[in-house]
Every structure is written in C-alpha cells, then in structure tokens.
Coordinates of C-alpha atoms and ligand atoms in Angstrom, one line a residue:
X1 CA -71.6 211.5 202.3
X2 CA -72.0 208.3 200.3
X3 CA -74.9 207.8 197.9
X4 CA -77.3 205.6 199.8
X5 CA -80.2 203.6 197.9
X6 CA -82.6 206.2 199.4
X7 CA -80.7 209.1 198.0
X8 CA -80.6 207.4 194.6
X9 CA -84.3 206.8 194.7
X10 CA -84.9 210.5 195.7
X11 CA -82.8 211.8 192.9
X12 CA -84.6 209.6 190.4
X13 CA -88.0 210.8 191.7
X14 CA -87.3 214.5 191.9
X15 CA -84.9 215.2 189.2
X16 CA -86.3 214.9 185.6
X17 CA -83.1 213.8 184.0
X18 CA -81.5 210.7 182.5
X19 CA -79.9 208.8 185.3
X20 CA -77.4 206.0 185.0
X21 CA -76.3 203.8 187.9
X22 CA -72.8 202.3 188.2
X23 CA -72.0 203.6 184.8
X24 CA -68.4 203.1 183.5
X25 CA -66.7 206.5 183.1
X26 CA -64.7 205.1 180.3
X27 CA -67.8 205.5 178.2
X28 CA -67.8 209.3 178.7
X29 CA -64.1 210.2 178.3
X30 CA -62.0 210.5 175.1
X31 CA -59.3 208.5 176.7
X32 CA -61.8 205.7 177.2
X33 CA -60.5 205.2 180.8
X34 CA -62.3 205.3 184.1
X35 CA -64.1 202.9 186.5
X36 CA -67.8 203.2 187.4
X37 CA -69.5 206.2 188.8
X38 CA -72.2 205.6 191.5
X39 CA -74.5 207.8 189.4
X40 CA -74.3 209.8 186.1
X41 CA -77.0 212.4 185.7
X42 CA -77.8 214.4 182.5
X43 CA -80.0 217.3 183.4
X44 CA -82.1 218.4 180.5
X45 CA -82.1 222.1 181.2
X46 CA -80.4 224.6 183.6
X47 CA -83.4 224.6 186.0
X48 CA -82.9 220.9 186.6
X49 CA -79.2 221.5 187.1
X50 CA -80.1 224.2 189.8
X51 CA -82.3 221.8 191.5
X52 CA -79.8 218.9 191.4
X53 CA -76.9 221.0 192.7
X54 CA -79.0 222.3 195.5
X55 CA -80.1 218.8 196.5
X56 CA -76.6 217.4 196.4
X57 CA -75.1 220.5 198.1
X58 CA -77.6 220.3 201.0
X59 CA -76.7 216.7 201.6
X60 CA -72.9 217.0 201.0
X61 CA -73.0 214.4 198.2
X62 CA -69.7 214.4 196.2
X63 CA -70.3 215.5 192.6
X64 CA -68.3 216.5 189.6
X65 CA -69.3 218.3 186.4
X66 CA -68.3 216.7 183.2
X67 CA -68.4 218.2 179.8
X68 CA -67.4 216.0 176.8
X69 CA -64.7 214.3 178.9
X70 CA -61.9 215.2 176.5
X71 CA -59.5 216.6 179.1
X72 CA -60.0 214.3 182.1
X73 CA -58.5 211.1 183.6
X74 CA -60.8 209.3 186.0
X75 CA -59.4 206.7 188.4
X76 CA -59.8 203.0 187.7
X77 CA -62.0 202.9 190.9
X78 CA -64.4 205.4 189.3
X79 CA -66.2 208.1 191.3
X80 CA -68.2 207.6 194.5
X81 CA -70.9 210.2 194.1
X82 CA -72.7 211.9 191.2
X83 CA -71.1 212.8 187.8
X84 CA -73.2 215.5 186.2
X85 CA -72.9 215.6 182.4
X86 CA -73.7 218.9 180.7
X87 CA -74.1 217.5 177.2
X88 CA -77.8 218.1 177.2
X89 CA -77.5 221.8 178.0
X90 CA -77.3 223.1 174.5
X91 CA -78.8 226.5 173.7
X92 CA -76.9 228.9 171.5
X93 CA -78.1 232.4 170.6
X94 CA -76.7 235.4 168.8
X95 CA -77.5 238.9 170.1
X96 CA -76.4 242.5 169.5
X97 CA -75.9 241.4 165.9
X98 CA -74.6 244.8 164.7
X99 CA -72.4 246.1 161.9
X100 CA -69.1 245.9 163.9
X101 CA -69.7 243.2 166.4
X102 CA -72.1 240.6 167.8
X103 CA -72.5 238.5 170.9
X104 CA -72.9 234.7 171.1
X105 CA -74.5 233.3 174.2
X106 CA -74.0 229.5 174.6
X107 CA -74.7 227.1 177.4
X108 CA -72.2 224.7 178.9
X109 CA -72.9 221.6 176.9
X110 CA -72.6 223.3 173.4
X111 CA -69.6 222.0 171.6
X112 CA -66.8 224.6 171.4
X113 CA -66.8 223.8 167.7
X114 CA -70.4 224.9 167.4
X115 CA -69.6 228.3 168.9
X116 CA -66.7 228.9 166.6
X117 CA -68.6 227.5 163.6
X118 CA -71.5 229.9 164.2
X119 CA -69.0 232.8 164.8
X120 CA -67.3 232.2 161.5
X121 CA -70.5 231.8 159.5
X122 CA -71.5 235.2 160.8
X123 CA -68.1 236.7 159.9
X124 CA -67.1 237.1 163.5
X125 CA -63.4 236.8 164.1
X126 CA -60.9 235.8 166.8
X127 CA -61.6 232.3 167.9
X128 CA -60.4 230.6 164.6
X129 CA -57.2 229.1 166.2
X130 CA -59.4 227.1 168.6
X131 CA -61.1 225.3 165.7
X132 CA -60.8 221.6 166.1
X133 CA -60.4 221.5 169.9
X134 CA -62.9 218.9 171.0
X135 CA -65.1 219.3 174.0
X136 CA -67.9 221.4 175.4
X137 CA -67.9 225.1 175.9
X138 CA -68.2 224.7 179.7
X139 CA -65.1 222.4 179.7
X140 CA -63.2 224.8 177.5
X141 CA -64.0 227.7 179.8
X142 CA -63.2 225.7 183.0
X143 CA -59.7 224.9 181.8
X144 CA -59.3 227.9 179.6
X145 CA -58.5 225.7 176.6
X146 CA -56.4 227.4 173.9
X147 CA -54.3 227.0 170.8
X148 CA -52.2 229.2 168.6
X149 CA -51.8 231.9 171.2
X150 CA -55.6 232.3 171.8
X151 CA -57.5 231.0 174.7
X152 CA -61.2 230.6 175.3
X153 CA -61.4 233.4 177.9
X154 CA -59.9 235.9 175.5
X155 CA -63.3 236.8 173.8
X156 CA -65.5 236.1 176.8
X157 CA -67.7 238.9 178.1
X158 CA -69.2 237.1 181.1
X159 CA -69.8 233.8 182.6
X160 CA -73.0 232.5 184.3
X161 CA -72.1 230.2 187.2
X162 CA -74.1 228.1 189.6
X163 CA -72.8 227.9 193.2
X164 CA -72.6 224.7 195.2
X165 CA -76.1 225.5 196.5
X166 CA -77.4 226.0 193.0
X167 CA -77.5 229.9 193.2
X168 CA -76.9 231.8 189.9
X169 CA -74.0 234.3 189.6
X170 CA -73.0 236.4 186.7
X171 CA -69.2 237.1 186.6
X172 CA -67.8 239.7 184.3
X173 CA -64.6 238.8 182.4
X174 CA -62.7 241.5 184.3
X175 CA -63.5 239.8 187.6
X176 CA -62.3 236.4 186.5
X177 CA -58.9 235.1 187.6
X178 CA -57.5 233.2 184.5
X179 CA -54.3 232.6 182.8
X180 CA -52.7 230.0 180.4
X181 CA -54.8 226.8 180.7
X182 CA -56.1 227.9 184.0
X183 CA -59.5 229.4 185.2
X184 CA -60.0 230.0 188.9
X185 CA -63.6 229.5 189.7
X186 CA -65.2 229.6 193.1
X187 CA -65.0 226.1 194.6
X188 CA -67.6 223.7 193.5
X189 CA -69.2 226.1 191.1
X190 CA -70.6 225.0 187.7
X191 CA -70.4 227.0 184.5
X192 CA -73.8 227.1 182.9
X193 CA -73.3 229.7 180.2
X194 CA -70.8 231.9 178.5
X195 CA -71.3 235.1 176.5
X196 CA -68.7 236.1 173.9
X197 CA -68.3 239.4 172.2
X198 CA -66.7 239.2 168.8
X199 CA -65.9 241.8 166.1
X200 CA -66.6 241.5 162.5
X201 CA -63.9 240.4 160.2
X202 CA -63.3 239.3 156.6
X203 CA -65.3 236.1 156.2
X204 CA -62.9 234.5 153.6
X205 CA -60.0 235.2 155.9
X206 CA -61.8 233.8 158.9
X207 CA -62.6 230.6 157.1
X208 CA -59.0 230.3 155.7
X209 CA -57.5 230.8 159.3
X210 CA -60.0 228.3 160.8
X211 CA -59.2 225.7 158.2
X212 CA -55.4 226.3 158.6
X213 CA -55.8 225.7 162.3
X214 CA -57.5 222.4 161.7
X215 CA -54.9 221.3 159.2
X216 CA -52.1 222.1 161.7
X217 CA -53.9 220.0 164.3
X218 CA -54.4 217.0 162.0
X219 CA -50.8 217.1 160.9
X220 CA -49.3 217.4 164.4
X221 CA -51.6 215.4 166.8
X222 CA -52.7 211.8 167.1
X223 CA -56.4 212.9 166.6
X224 CA -57.5 209.4 165.5
X225 CA -56.4 207.8 168.8
X226 CA -58.0 207.9 172.2
X227 CA -56.3 210.7 174.3
X228 CA -57.1 213.6 176.5
X229 CA -55.1 216.2 174.5
X230 CA -51.8 217.5 175.8
X231 CA -50.8 215.9 179.1
X232 CA -48.6 218.7 180.4
X233 CA -48.7 222.5 180.2
X234 CA -45.9 224.1 178.3
X235 CA -43.3 225.4 180.8
X236 CA -43.0 228.5 178.6
X237 CA -43.9 229.4 175.0
X238 CA -40.3 228.9 174.0
X239 CA -40.2 225.5 175.8
X240 CA -43.1 223.3 174.6
X241 CA -43.5 220.3 176.9
X242 CA -43.8 218.0 173.8
X243 CA -40.3 219.1 172.5
X244 CA -38.7 218.4 175.8
X245 CA -40.3 215.0 176.2
X246 CA -39.4 214.1 172.6
X247 CA -35.8 215.1 173.2
X248 CA -35.6 212.8 176.2
X249 CA -36.6 209.9 174.0
X250 CA -40.1 209.1 175.3
X251 CA -42.0 208.8 172.0
X252 CA -43.4 205.3 171.9
X253 CA -42.7 204.6 175.6
X254 CA -45.3 202.3 177.1
X255 CA -46.8 201.4 180.5
X256 CA -49.4 198.7 180.1
X257 CA -51.9 199.9 177.6
X258 CA -50.8 203.5 177.7
X259 CA -48.3 204.9 175.2
X260 CA -46.6 208.2 174.5
X261 CA -47.7 209.1 171.0
X262 CA -45.2 208.7 168.2
X263 CA -46.8 211.8 166.6
X264 CA -46.8 214.2 169.5
X265 CA -44.8 213.5 172.6
X266 CA -47.1 215.5 174.8
X267 CA -50.0 213.1 174.1
X268 CA -50.5 209.8 175.9
X269 CA -52.8 207.5 174.0
X270 CA -54.8 204.5 175.0
X271 CA -53.7 201.5 172.9
X272 CA -57.0 199.7 173.8
X273 CA -56.8 198.4 177.3
X274 CA -55.0 201.2 179.2
X275 CA -55.8 201.8 182.9
X276 CA -55.6 205.1 184.6
X277 CA -52.7 203.7 186.6
X278 CA -50.8 203.0 183.3
X279 CA -51.2 206.7 182.3
X280 CA -50.1 207.9 185.7
X281 CA -47.1 205.7 185.6
X282 CA -46.0 207.3 182.3
X283 CA -46.8 210.7 183.7
X284 CA -44.5 210.1 186.7
X285 CA -41.7 208.7 184.6
X286 CA -41.8 211.7 182.3
X287 CA -41.9 214.2 185.2
X288 CA -39.0 212.6 187.0
X289 CA -36.8 212.4 183.9
X290 CA -37.7 216.1 182.9
X291 CA -36.9 217.3 186.4
X292 CA -33.6 215.4 186.4
X293 CA -32.5 216.5 182.9
X294 CA -33.9 220.0 182.7
X295 CA -34.7 220.9 186.3
X296 CA -38.3 221.7 185.2
X297 CA -41.3 220.6 187.1
X298 CA -43.9 219.8 184.5
X299 CA -47.4 220.8 185.4
X300 CA -50.4 218.7 184.3
X301 CA -52.8 220.0 181.7
X302 CA -55.1 217.1 181.9
X303 CA -57.5 217.1 184.9
X304 CA -56.6 214.0 187.0
X305 CA -59.8 213.5 188.9
X306 CA -59.5 212.3 192.5
X307 CA -62.4 211.3 194.7
X308 CA -62.1 214.5 196.7
X309 CA -61.4 216.8 193.7
X310 CA -64.8 218.1 192.8
X311 CA -64.7 221.2 190.7
X312 CA -62.1 223.4 192.4
Ligands
FAD401 C1 -57.3 215.2 170.3 C2 -57.4 216.3 171.3 C3 -56.9 217.6 171.1 C4 -57.0 218.5 172.1 N1 -56.5 219.8 171.8 C5 -56.5 220.8 172.7 C6 -55.9 222.1 172.5 O1 -55.4 222.3 171.4 N2 -56.0 223.0 173.4 C7 -56.6 222.7 174.7 O2 -56.6 223.6 175.5 N3 -57.1 221.5 174.9 C8 -57.1 220.5 174.0 N4 -57.6 219.3 174.3 C9 -58.2 219.0 175.6 C10 -59.8 219.3 175.7 O3 -60.4 219.0 174.5 C11 -60.1 220.7 176.0 O4 -59.5 221.1 177.2 C12 -61.6 220.9 176.1 O5 -61.9 222.2 176.2 C13 -62.2 220.3 177.4 O6 -63.6 220.3 177.3 P1 -64.5 219.1 177.8 O7 -65.9 219.5 177.7 O8 -64.1 217.9 177.2 O9 -64.1 219.1 179.4 P2 -64.1 217.9 180.4 O10 -62.9 217.0 180.0 O11 -65.4 217.3 180.4 O12 -63.7 218.6 181.8 C14 -62.5 219.2 182.0 C15 -62.5 219.9 183.4 O13 -63.5 220.9 183.4 C16 -64.5 220.7 184.4 N5 -65.7 221.1 183.8 C17 -66.3 220.7 182.7 N6 -67.5 221.3 182.4 C18 -67.6 222.2 183.4 C19 -68.7 223.1 183.8 N7 -69.7 223.3 183.0 N8 -68.5 223.8 184.9 C20 -67.4 223.7 185.7 N9 -66.5 222.8 185.5 C21 -66.5 222.0 184.3 C22 -64.4 219.2 184.6 O14 -64.9 218.9 186.0 C23 -63.0 218.9 184.4 O15 -62.2 219.3 185.6 C24 -57.6 218.3 173.3 C25 -58.1 217.0 173.6 C26 -58.0 216.0 172.6 C27 -58.7 214.7 172.9

C-alpha cells in the first residue's frame, strides 16, 4: 500500500515522533546517496516504535528500519513508504556487574562505539577488534558486523525484537541463526535491544588492543571519504575480496561519481556526486571480472535496498 495523505496525517497525529516528508535519504547514509523517502520517522522510545510498527503492519505500509546508515545503498528513486530511524533509541545500562563478568544492555540506536567504549572502561574484554566500526548497535547486530575475527553476535546473550505487528520477542543467542556478516531474523522484525555478557580482563591490555584495532582501520581504510564499508564479503578468510579486486586492477576505477578506493579495493567511495546507479555499475563490473578471472561469485556485504526489500 502507498502512503496516502490521510495515512501521513494519521501517523503525524498518533505517533509522537519527529517526522520528515520527502526527505532525501542521502542525508542519512554514510555514502551520501539515496533519493527521497515518502516519510522518515524517528520514534523517541521503544513504546512509540511498537505503536508505529503495529500501525504500519496493520495497513501493509512498506517500511524499513535504518540505523546510522553506514552499510546501506538506497536507490536514486528513494523509498516509497516509511523509513524508521533508530537513532533516538539510546539507552545503555550495565547489570550483573560482578567480579568476573558484567552485562551491557543497549538499545538499537546506541552507537556500537558507545557499547565497546563502556565495556573497555569497565575492564570488560572481547569486543575490542570492533572498535572503530561506525553505525548503531541495531545495525551491527542486523548484519552481524565484525572485524579482526570477532563479530557482534559473539558476545551477545539475547536480542529483543519487535515483530511486524509490534509484538515483543526475546531471542536467546543459542536460538539465533547467524554466521559471517549474516543474521537471519524473522522477516520484517526490528531489533530494539541487545544484551551482551562480557568477562573481565586486564584494562591496560583491553585499551591497547582497542587502540591497535583503530590504528589498523585508519591505516588501511578510506575512513575520511563517504563509503558504506566493505562492498563484498570475503569469499574466505584466506581470500579477502579486497585483495582479489586489487589484483584485477580495479583501484581507482570509476563509474560516474563512484570510485573504487585507492586505499582499499573493497571500498567504493562517493567522489561528491555519485548516484546509486554508479555504485551498482562498479559492483557489476567487479563481480563479472572476478567471476571470469577467479570463478568466484562475490556476495554483497553492503545492503542494497530495493523497494520491496524491507528488513528480511
Ligand atoms: C568507514 C567504514 C568502515 C566500516 N567498517 C566495517 C567493519 O570493519 N566491519 C563491518 O562489519 N562493517 C563495517 N562497516 C559497515 C557498517 O558500519 C556496519 O555494518 C554497521 O554495523 C552498520 O550499522 P548501521 O547502524 O549503520 O546499519 P544501517 O546501515 O543503518 O543498516 C544496515 C542494515 O541493517 C538493518 N537494520 C538497521 N537497524 C536495524 C534494526 N534495529 N533492526 C533490524 N534491522 C536493522 C537495515 O535495514 C539494513 O538492512 C563500515 C562502514 C564504514 C562507512
């Protein structure tokens, strides 16, 4: 169902949240790409999110959850429906703060950096290799973001989800289906909260490991340019996609305003005026060439949003 003026008015009236109409999605993504969304809504608390999801679910209005937008490519035509941004869902608490471990409970819009920062200040170890990954906790869990052999789900205890109808569901880690850069959630569900269980470590070592992870990132990634992180998943740990793409001579290759980074061949950067179609053109060229040269089908790591994609 399309968003009619009546629905727009209804949502404005019943949902106490910031609402933007015809908002360019390029404003909300690290690649700075994406046409207008019919509506962007920023619910101020989980209760409002429940209400909103229930309302949209009942009427079959297309919607997508957006964290910090650091791993997505929206089409140039934008999104017909509602984009729900989680950035305002930001509670973080520490519980079970004992001598050998503690738990951190954080809502979807909390930056992953804030979770790791709190953990390391408390001397809780494990997540240091993820230090420097931009984005929200909800986004990191939805794609199972990772670095240095660690992924976000590794230290998770449980997830709180909202179903398409806005019903709450707690899922234990053991019941989650996840793997490298993949988290299988029930279709159309939204992550509202994650609970992590972390063990105590040596604070000086935690800080040193965290800083080293950031240094590696700054040395090896185009972190000052607009991008959405690595475009492709690594076919295997021994065969990083970036090394394959580099070997095939793609560094610096351009399509319109999109360019394969000179620093890391698995990053496509926006040189200022890139369109989604430019990025997709480069993606297809790289895929074809890698298939031809290596007989490898590169799988996307970035989330290419299609009108019908929703959160599946
Ligand atoms: C410079 C740079 C470096 C990066 N380095 C890394 C890296 O080392 N490792 C890595 O894994 N990634 C990396 N990324 C990619 C990205 O930062 C991470 O994947 C991040 O965790 C995505 O979080 P986000 O909030 O931005 O998600 P978004 O981009 O907002 O969303 C990503 C996907 O998750 C879905 N989603 C978001 N929030 C929710 C929610 N609450 N419930 C359900 N679905 C949701 C969205 O619909 C979308 O499909 C990098 C990106 C950049 C720009």
